[in-house]
Short mmCIF file of C-alpha atoms and ligand atoms in Angstrom, two decimals:
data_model
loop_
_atom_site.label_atom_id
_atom_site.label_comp_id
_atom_site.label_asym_id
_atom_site.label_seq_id
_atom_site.Cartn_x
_atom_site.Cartn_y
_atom_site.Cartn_z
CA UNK A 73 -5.10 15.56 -13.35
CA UNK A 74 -4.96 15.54 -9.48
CA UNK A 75 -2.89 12.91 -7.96
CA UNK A 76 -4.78 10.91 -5.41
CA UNK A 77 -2.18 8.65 -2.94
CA UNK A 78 -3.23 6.63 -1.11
CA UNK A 79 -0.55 4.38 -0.34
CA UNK A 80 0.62 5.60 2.61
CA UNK A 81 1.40 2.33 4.55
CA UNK A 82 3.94 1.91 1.82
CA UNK A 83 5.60 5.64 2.29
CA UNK A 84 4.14 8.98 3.71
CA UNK A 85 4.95 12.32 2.25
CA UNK A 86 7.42 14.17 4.64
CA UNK A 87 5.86 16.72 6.82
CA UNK A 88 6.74 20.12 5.86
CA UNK A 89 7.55 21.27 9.52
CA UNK A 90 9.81 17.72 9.50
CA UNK A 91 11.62 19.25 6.30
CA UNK A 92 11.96 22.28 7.71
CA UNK A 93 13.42 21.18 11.34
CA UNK A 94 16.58 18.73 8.85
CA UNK A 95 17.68 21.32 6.97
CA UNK A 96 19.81 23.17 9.12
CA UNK A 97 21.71 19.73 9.96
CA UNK A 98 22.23 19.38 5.84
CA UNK A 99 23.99 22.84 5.78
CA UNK A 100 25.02 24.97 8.46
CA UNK A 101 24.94 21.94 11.45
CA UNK A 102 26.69 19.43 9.38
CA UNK A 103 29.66 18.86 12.36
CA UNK A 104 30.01 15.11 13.15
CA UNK A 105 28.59 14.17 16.48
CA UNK A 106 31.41 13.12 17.82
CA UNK A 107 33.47 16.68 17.41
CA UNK A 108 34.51 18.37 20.48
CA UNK A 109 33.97 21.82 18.74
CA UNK A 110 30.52 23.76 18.20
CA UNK A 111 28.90 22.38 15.71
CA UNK A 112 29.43 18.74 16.41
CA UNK A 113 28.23 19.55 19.95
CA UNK A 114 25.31 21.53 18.42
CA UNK A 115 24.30 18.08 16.53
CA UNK A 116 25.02 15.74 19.43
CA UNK A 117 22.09 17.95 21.34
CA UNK A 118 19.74 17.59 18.17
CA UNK A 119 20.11 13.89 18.44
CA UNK A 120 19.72 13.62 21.91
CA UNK A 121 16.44 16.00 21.82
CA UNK A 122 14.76 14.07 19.15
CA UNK A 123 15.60 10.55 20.99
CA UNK A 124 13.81 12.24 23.76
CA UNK A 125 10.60 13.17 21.66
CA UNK A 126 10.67 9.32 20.09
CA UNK A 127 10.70 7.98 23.78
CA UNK A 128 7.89 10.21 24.48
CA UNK A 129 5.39 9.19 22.55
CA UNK A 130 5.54 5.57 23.05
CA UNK A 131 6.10 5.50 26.56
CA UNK A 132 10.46 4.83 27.00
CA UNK A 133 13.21 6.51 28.57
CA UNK A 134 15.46 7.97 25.96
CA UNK A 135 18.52 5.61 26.70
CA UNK A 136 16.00 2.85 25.59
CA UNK A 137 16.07 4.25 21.93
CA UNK A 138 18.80 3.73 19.64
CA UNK A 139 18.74 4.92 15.87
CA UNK A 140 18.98 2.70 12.60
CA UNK A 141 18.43 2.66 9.31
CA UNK A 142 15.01 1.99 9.11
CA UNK A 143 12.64 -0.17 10.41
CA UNK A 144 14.23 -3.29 8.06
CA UNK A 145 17.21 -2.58 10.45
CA UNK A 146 15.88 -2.28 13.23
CA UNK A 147 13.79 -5.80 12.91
CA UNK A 148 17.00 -7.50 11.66
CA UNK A 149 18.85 -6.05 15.05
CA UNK A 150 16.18 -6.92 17.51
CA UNK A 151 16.21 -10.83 16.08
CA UNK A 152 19.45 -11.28 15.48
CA UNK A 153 20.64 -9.29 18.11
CA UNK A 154 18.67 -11.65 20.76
CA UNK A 155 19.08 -14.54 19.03
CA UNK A 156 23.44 -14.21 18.93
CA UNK A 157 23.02 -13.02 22.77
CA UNK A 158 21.02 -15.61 23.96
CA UNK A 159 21.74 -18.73 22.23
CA UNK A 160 23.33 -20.44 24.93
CA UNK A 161 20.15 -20.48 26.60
CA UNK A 162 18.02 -21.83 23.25
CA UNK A 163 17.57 -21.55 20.22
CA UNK A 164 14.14 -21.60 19.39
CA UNK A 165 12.11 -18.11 18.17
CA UNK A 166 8.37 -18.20 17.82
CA UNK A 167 7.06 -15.40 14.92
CA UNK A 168 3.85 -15.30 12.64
CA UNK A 169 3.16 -16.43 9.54
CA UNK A 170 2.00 -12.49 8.55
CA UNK A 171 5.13 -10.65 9.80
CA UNK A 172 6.89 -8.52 7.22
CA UNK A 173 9.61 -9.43 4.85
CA UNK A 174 12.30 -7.77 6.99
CA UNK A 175 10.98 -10.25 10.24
CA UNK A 176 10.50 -13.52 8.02
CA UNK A 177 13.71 -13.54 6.01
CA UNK A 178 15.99 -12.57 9.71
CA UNK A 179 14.03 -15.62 10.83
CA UNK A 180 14.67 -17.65 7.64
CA UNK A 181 18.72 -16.32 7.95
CA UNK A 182 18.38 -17.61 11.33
CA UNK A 183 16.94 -20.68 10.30
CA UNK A 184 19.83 -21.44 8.39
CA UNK A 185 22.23 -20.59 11.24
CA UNK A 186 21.04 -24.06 13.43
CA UNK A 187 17.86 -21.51 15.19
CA UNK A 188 14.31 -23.37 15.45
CA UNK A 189 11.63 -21.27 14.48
CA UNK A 190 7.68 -21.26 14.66
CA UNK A 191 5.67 -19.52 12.01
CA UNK A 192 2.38 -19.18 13.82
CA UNK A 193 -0.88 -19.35 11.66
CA UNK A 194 -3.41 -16.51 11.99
CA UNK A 195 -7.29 -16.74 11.75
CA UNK A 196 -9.05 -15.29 8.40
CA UNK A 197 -8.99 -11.79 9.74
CA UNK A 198 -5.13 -12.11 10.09
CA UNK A 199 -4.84 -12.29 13.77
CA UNK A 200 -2.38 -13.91 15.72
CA UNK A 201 -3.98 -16.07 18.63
CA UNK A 202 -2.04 -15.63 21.92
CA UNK A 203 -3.21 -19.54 23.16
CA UNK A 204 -1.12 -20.14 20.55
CA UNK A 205 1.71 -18.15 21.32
CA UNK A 206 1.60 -20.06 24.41
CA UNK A 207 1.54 -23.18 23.15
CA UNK A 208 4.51 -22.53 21.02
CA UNK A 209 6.56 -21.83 24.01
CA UNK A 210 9.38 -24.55 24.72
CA UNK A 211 11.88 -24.65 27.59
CA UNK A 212 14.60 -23.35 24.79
CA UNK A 213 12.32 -20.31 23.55
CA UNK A 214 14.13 -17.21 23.51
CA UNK A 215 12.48 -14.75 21.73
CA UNK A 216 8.58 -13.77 20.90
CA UNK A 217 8.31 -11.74 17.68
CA UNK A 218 4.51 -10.52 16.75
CA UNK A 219 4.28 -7.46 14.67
CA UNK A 220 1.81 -5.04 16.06
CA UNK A 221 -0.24 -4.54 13.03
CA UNK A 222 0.23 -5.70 9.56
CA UNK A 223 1.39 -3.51 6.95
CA UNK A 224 -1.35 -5.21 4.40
CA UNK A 225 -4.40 -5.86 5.69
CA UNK A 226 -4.41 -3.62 8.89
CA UNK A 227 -5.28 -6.01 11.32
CA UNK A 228 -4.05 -4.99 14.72
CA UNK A 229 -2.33 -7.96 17.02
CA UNK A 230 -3.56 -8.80 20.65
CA UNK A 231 0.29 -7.44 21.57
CA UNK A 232 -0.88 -6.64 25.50
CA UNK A 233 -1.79 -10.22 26.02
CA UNK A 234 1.20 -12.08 24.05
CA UNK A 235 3.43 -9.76 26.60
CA UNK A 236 1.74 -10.97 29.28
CA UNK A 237 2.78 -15.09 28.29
CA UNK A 238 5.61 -13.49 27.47
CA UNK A 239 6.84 -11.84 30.77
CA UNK A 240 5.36 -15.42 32.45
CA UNK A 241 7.71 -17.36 30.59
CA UNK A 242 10.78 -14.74 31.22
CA UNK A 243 10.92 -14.39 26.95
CA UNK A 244 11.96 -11.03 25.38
CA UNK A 245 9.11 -9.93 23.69
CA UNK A 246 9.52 -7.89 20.10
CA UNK A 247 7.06 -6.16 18.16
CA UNK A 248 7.42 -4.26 15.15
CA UNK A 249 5.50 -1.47 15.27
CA UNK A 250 6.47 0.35 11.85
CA UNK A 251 2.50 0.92 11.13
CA UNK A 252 1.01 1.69 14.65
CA UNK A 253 4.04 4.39 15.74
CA UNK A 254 1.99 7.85 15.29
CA UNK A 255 -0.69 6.56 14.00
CA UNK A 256 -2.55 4.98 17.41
CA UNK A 257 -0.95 5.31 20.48
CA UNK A 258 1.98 3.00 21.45
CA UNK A 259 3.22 2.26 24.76
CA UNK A 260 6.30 0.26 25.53
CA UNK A 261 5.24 -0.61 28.79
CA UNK A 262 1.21 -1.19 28.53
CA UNK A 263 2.28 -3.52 25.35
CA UNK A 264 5.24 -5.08 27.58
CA UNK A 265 7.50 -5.46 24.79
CA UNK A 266 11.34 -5.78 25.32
CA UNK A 267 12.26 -4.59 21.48
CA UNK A 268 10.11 -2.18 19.35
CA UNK A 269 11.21 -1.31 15.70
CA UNK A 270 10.05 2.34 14.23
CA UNK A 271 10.35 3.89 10.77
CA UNK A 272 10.26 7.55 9.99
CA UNK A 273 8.98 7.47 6.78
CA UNK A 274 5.83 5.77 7.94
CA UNK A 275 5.41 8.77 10.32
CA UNK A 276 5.47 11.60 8.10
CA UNK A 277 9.53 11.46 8.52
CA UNK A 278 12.54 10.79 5.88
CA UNK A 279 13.16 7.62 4.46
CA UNK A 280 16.29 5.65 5.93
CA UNK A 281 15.93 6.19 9.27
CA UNK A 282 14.50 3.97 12.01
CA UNK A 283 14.87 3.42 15.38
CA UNK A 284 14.77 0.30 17.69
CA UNK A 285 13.13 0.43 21.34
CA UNK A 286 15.50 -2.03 23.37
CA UNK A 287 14.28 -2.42 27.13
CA UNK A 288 16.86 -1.63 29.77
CA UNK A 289 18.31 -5.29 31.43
CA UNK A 290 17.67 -6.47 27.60
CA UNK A 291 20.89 -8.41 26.16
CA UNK A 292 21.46 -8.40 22.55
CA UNK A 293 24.38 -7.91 20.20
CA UNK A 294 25.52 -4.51 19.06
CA UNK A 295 24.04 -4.93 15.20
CA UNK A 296 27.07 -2.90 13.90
CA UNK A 297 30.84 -3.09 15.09
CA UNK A 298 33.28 -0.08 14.41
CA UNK A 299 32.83 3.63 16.46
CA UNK A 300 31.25 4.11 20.24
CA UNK A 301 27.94 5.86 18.64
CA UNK A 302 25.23 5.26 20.30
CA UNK A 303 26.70 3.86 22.85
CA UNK A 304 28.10 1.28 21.66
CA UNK A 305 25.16 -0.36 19.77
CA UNK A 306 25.40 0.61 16.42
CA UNK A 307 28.36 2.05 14.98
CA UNK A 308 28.63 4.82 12.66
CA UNK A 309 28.06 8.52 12.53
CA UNK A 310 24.78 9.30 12.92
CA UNK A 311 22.23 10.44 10.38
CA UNK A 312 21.93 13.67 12.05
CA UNK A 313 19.48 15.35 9.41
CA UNK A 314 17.49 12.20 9.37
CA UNK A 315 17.23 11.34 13.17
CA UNK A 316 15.93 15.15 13.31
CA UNK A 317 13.23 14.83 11.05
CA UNK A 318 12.19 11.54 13.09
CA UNK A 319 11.97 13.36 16.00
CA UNK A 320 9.89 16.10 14.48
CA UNK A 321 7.65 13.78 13.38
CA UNK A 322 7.21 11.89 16.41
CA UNK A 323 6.77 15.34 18.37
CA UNK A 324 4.08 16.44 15.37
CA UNK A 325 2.52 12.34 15.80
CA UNK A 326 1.87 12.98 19.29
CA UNK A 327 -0.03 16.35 18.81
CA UNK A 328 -2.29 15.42 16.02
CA UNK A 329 -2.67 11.76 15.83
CA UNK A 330 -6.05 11.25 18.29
CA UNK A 331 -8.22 13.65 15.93
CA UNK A 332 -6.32 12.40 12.74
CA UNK A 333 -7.04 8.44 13.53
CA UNK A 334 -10.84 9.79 13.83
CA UNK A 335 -10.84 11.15 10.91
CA UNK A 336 -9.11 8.69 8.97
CA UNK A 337 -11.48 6.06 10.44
CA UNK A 338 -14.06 7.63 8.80
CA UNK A 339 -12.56 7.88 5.36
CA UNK A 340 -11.72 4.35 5.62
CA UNK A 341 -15.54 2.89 6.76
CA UNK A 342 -16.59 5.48 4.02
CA UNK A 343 -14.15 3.69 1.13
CA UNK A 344 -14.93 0.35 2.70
CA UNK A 345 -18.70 0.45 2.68
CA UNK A 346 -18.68 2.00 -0.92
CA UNK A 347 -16.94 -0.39 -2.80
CA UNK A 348 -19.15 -2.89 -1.05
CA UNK A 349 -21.71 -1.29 -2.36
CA UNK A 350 -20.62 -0.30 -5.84
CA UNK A 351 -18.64 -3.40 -6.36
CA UNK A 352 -20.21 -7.08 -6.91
CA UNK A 353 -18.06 -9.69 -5.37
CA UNK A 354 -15.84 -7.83 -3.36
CA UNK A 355 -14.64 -8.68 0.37
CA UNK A 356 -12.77 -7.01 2.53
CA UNK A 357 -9.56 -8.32 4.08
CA UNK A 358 -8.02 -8.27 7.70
CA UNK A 359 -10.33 -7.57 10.50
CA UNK A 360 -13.43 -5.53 10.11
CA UNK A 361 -12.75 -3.23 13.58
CA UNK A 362 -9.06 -4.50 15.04
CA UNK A 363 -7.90 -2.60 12.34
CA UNK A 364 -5.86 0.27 11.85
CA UNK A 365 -7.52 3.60 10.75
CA UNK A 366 -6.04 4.42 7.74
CA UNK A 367 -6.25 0.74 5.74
CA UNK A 368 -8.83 -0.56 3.26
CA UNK A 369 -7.93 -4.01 1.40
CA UNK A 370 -10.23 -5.56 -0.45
CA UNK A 371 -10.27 -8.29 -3.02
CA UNK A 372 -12.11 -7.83 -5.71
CA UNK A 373 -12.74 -10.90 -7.73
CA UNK A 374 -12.15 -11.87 -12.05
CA UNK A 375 -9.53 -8.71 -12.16
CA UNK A 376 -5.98 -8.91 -10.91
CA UNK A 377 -4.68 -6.67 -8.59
CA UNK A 378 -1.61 -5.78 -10.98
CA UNK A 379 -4.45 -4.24 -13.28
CA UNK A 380 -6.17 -2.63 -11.04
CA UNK A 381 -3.37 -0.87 -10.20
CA UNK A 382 -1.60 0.34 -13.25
CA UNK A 383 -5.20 1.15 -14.43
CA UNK A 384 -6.05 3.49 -11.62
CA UNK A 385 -2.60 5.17 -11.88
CA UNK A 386 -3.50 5.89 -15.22
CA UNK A 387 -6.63 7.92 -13.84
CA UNK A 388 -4.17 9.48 -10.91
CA UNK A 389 -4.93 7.22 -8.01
CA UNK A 390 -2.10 5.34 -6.47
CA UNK A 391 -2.73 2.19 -4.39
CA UNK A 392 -1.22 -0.99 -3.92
CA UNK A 393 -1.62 -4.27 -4.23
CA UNK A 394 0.08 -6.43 -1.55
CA UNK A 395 3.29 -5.07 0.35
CA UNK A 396 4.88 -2.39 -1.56
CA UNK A 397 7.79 -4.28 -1.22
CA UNK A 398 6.34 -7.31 -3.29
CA UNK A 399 4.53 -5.36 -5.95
CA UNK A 400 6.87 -5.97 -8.22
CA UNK A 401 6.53 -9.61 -7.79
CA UNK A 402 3.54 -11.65 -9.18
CA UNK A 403 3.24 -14.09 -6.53
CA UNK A 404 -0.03 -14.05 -4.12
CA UNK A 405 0.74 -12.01 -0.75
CA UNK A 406 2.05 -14.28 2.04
CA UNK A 407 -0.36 -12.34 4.33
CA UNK A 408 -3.05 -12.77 2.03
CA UNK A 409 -2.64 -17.04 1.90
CA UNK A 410 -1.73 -17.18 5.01
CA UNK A 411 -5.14 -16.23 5.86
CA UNK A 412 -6.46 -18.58 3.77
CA UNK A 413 -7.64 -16.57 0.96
CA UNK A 414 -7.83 -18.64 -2.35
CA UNK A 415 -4.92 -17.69 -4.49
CA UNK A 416 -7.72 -16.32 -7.11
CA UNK A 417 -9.03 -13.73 -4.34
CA UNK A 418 -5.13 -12.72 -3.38
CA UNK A 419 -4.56 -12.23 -6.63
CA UNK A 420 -7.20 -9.44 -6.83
CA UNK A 421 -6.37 -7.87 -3.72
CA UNK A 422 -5.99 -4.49 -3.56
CA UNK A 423 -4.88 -2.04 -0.78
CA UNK A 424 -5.44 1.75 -0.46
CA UNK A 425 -3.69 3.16 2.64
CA UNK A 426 -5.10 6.82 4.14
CA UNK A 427 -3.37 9.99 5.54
CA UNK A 428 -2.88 13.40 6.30
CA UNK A 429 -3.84 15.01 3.20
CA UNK A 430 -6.58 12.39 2.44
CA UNK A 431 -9.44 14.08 1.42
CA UNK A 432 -13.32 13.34 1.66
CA UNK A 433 -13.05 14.10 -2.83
CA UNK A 434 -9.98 11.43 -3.10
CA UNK A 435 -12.37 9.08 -1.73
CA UNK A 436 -14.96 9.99 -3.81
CA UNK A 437 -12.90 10.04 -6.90
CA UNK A 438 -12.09 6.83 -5.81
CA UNK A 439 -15.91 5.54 -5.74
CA UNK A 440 -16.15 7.05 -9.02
CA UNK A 441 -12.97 5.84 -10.38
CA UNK A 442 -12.49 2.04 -9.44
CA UNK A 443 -16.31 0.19 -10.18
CA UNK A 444 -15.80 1.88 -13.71
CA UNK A 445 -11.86 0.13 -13.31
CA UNK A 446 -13.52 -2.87 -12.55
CA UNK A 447 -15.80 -3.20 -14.90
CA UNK A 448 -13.81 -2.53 -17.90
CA UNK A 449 -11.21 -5.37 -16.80
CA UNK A 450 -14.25 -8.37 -16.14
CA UNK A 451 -15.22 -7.25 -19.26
CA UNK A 452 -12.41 -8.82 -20.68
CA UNK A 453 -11.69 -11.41 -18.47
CA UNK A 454 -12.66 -15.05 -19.82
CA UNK A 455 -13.71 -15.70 -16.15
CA UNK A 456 -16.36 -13.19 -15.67
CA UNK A 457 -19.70 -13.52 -16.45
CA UNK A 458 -22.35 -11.08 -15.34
N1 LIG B 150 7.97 -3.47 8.90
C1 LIG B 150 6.78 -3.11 8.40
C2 LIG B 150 5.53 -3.59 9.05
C3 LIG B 150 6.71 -2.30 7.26
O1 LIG B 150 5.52 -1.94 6.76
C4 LIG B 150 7.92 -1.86 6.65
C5 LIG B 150 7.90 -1.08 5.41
O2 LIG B 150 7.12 -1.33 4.51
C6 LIG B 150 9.14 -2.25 7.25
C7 LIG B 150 9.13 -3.05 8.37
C8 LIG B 150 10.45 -1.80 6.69
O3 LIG B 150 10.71 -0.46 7.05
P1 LIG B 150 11.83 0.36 6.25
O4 LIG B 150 11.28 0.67 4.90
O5 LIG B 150 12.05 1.60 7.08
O6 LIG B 150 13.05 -0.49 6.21
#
């Protein structure tokens, strides 16, 4: 049986060509950084190229980009990393109710630390509304953090306009932008942001490596204390093999991504508008066009999302329900109530995510596949009645 995935918002494949450009760095490059001699030279350039290609395509100078582990570090240095370097000026944060885990719990952690934070509510297409950014702004607010769109639903955040209040009130401004970066185009400085987070393996890259815009003038904390790597910011040799790969990703994202958004745009309508069709009592979630290319969540009610899941992996197609980092948990998505979807409609929320090898047959096996899903499971729920 063909696999069909299409949960690419949770990880992509890596790019052959982004394969290709690590593997000298796992075998014959493998000097550290930091040596003097050849090859530790050799990898100091690599990194230093690929921080180049990352500022490139969304709009930085290089000395703006610093590597991480992911984008989970990279969110948990931009917040706490303001919020320890600025507290003597307040100690009030103003996030959304929709951010990812890796935003919400650094602002929980903070929380707990003596910070005052905002959770901003979103409208029922999961968008964040920048009068009420503004509103939340007190004379002790030190940081704005608004991810740029959500990994679940796909909604897309009015970003240009919360920099705006945001460079009026003098507030650093962070977005993370783990599911926009090669996918649509990203620019530091049309979005205004201060701090942007990135993850490779959202980006056709490896897994466990990130990167964190940080504007220049911007003060935070170093997030990890030992060695002078990257200057200074975050300690410890460098995931040369890794940071590679990022960069040939970013350098491949910039190439193809206009004609591959297209393209995945019409996938998606094509998925959305069939289930629609084929499926009574189904709704899509997030926004119907602020939404990125490549996502399709829908809840489909009387079935759980759980089932539809494990049922269509049975048949080869892999999709998610929620945040892949909550499937294994059975409690409604926070994105999904937050929008004020009835905790029976969250429950039966399902979310396929698109890509490069997508094809026009996954989404028809798809079509084919799920109503049949669907049906079989009211069947034999005590809710359903046709
Ligand atoms: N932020 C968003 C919006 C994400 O979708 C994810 C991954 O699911 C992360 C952060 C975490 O990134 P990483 O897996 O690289 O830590």
């Amino acid at each position: 049986m063909k696999q069909v995935y299409l949960d690419y918002a949770a990880t992509t494949p890596p790019h052959p060509e982004v394969v290709a450009a690590m593997l000298p760095y796992l075998t014959e490059v493998f000097g550290n950084p930091s040596g003097i001699y050849a090859c530790g030279q050799e990898a100091k350039g690599a990194i230093e190229e690929a921080r180049g290609k990352i500022a490139e395509l969304i709009g930085a100078k290089d000395d703006e980009i610093i590597f991480t582990s992911g984008g989970t570090e990279a969110d948990n240095f931009a917040l706490k990393g303001v919020a320890l370097a600025n507290e003597s000026k307040g100690k009030h944060i103003i996030t959304s109710t929709i951010e990812h885990h890796a935003v919400i719990e650094t602002a929980k952690f903070l929380e707990r630390r003596g910070f005052k934070v905002t959770y901003l509510p979103v409208d029922s297409c999961g968008l964040v509304d920048p009068e009420g950014v503004k509103r939340a702004i007190t004379d002790k607010t030190i940081l704005i953090s608004v991810m740029q769109a959500n990994n679940e639903v796909g909604t897309i955040e009015p970003i240009t306009e919360i920099g705006k209040i945001a460079k009026e009130a003098g507030i650093y401004l962070h977005t993370d932008a783990v599911q926009t970066v090669g996918h649509t185009p990203v620019d530091v400085n049309q979005l205004r942001v201060d701090l942007l987070s990135i993850s490779a393996h959202k980006l056709y890259g490896p897994k466990g490596i990130g990167a964190l815009y940080i504007r220049k003038g911007t003060k935070l904390l170093p997030f990890m204390h030992g060695g002078e790597q990257e200057r200074g910011w975050r300690a410890s040799t460098e995931n040369v093999p890794g940071i590679v790969g990022l960069g040939r990703a970013a350098e491949l994202a910039l190439q193809e991504m206009t004609g591959e958004a297209e393209r995945l745009t019409q996938l998606r309508d094509k998925l959305i508008d069939g289930i629609r069709e084929r499926i009574d009592h189904s709704r899509l979630n997030g926004h119907p066009l602020k939404r990125l290319p490549n996502n399709v969540n829908v809840s489909i009610e009387f079935v759980e999302g759980e089932s539809l899941c494990l049922n269509l992996d049975l048949e080869g197609i892999c999709a998610a329900t929620g945040s892949a980092c909550s499937s294994s948990s059975l409690e409604p998505s926070h994105v999904l109530l937050a929008m004020g979807l009835p905790p029976e409609h969250a429950h039966g929320s399902l979310r396929f995510t698109l890509g490069k090898w997508t094809t026009e047959e996954d989404i028809d096996r798809v079509l084919e596949v799920l109503p049949r899903v669907v049906a079989k499971l009211r069947a034999m729920s005590p809710l359903w009645k046709s």
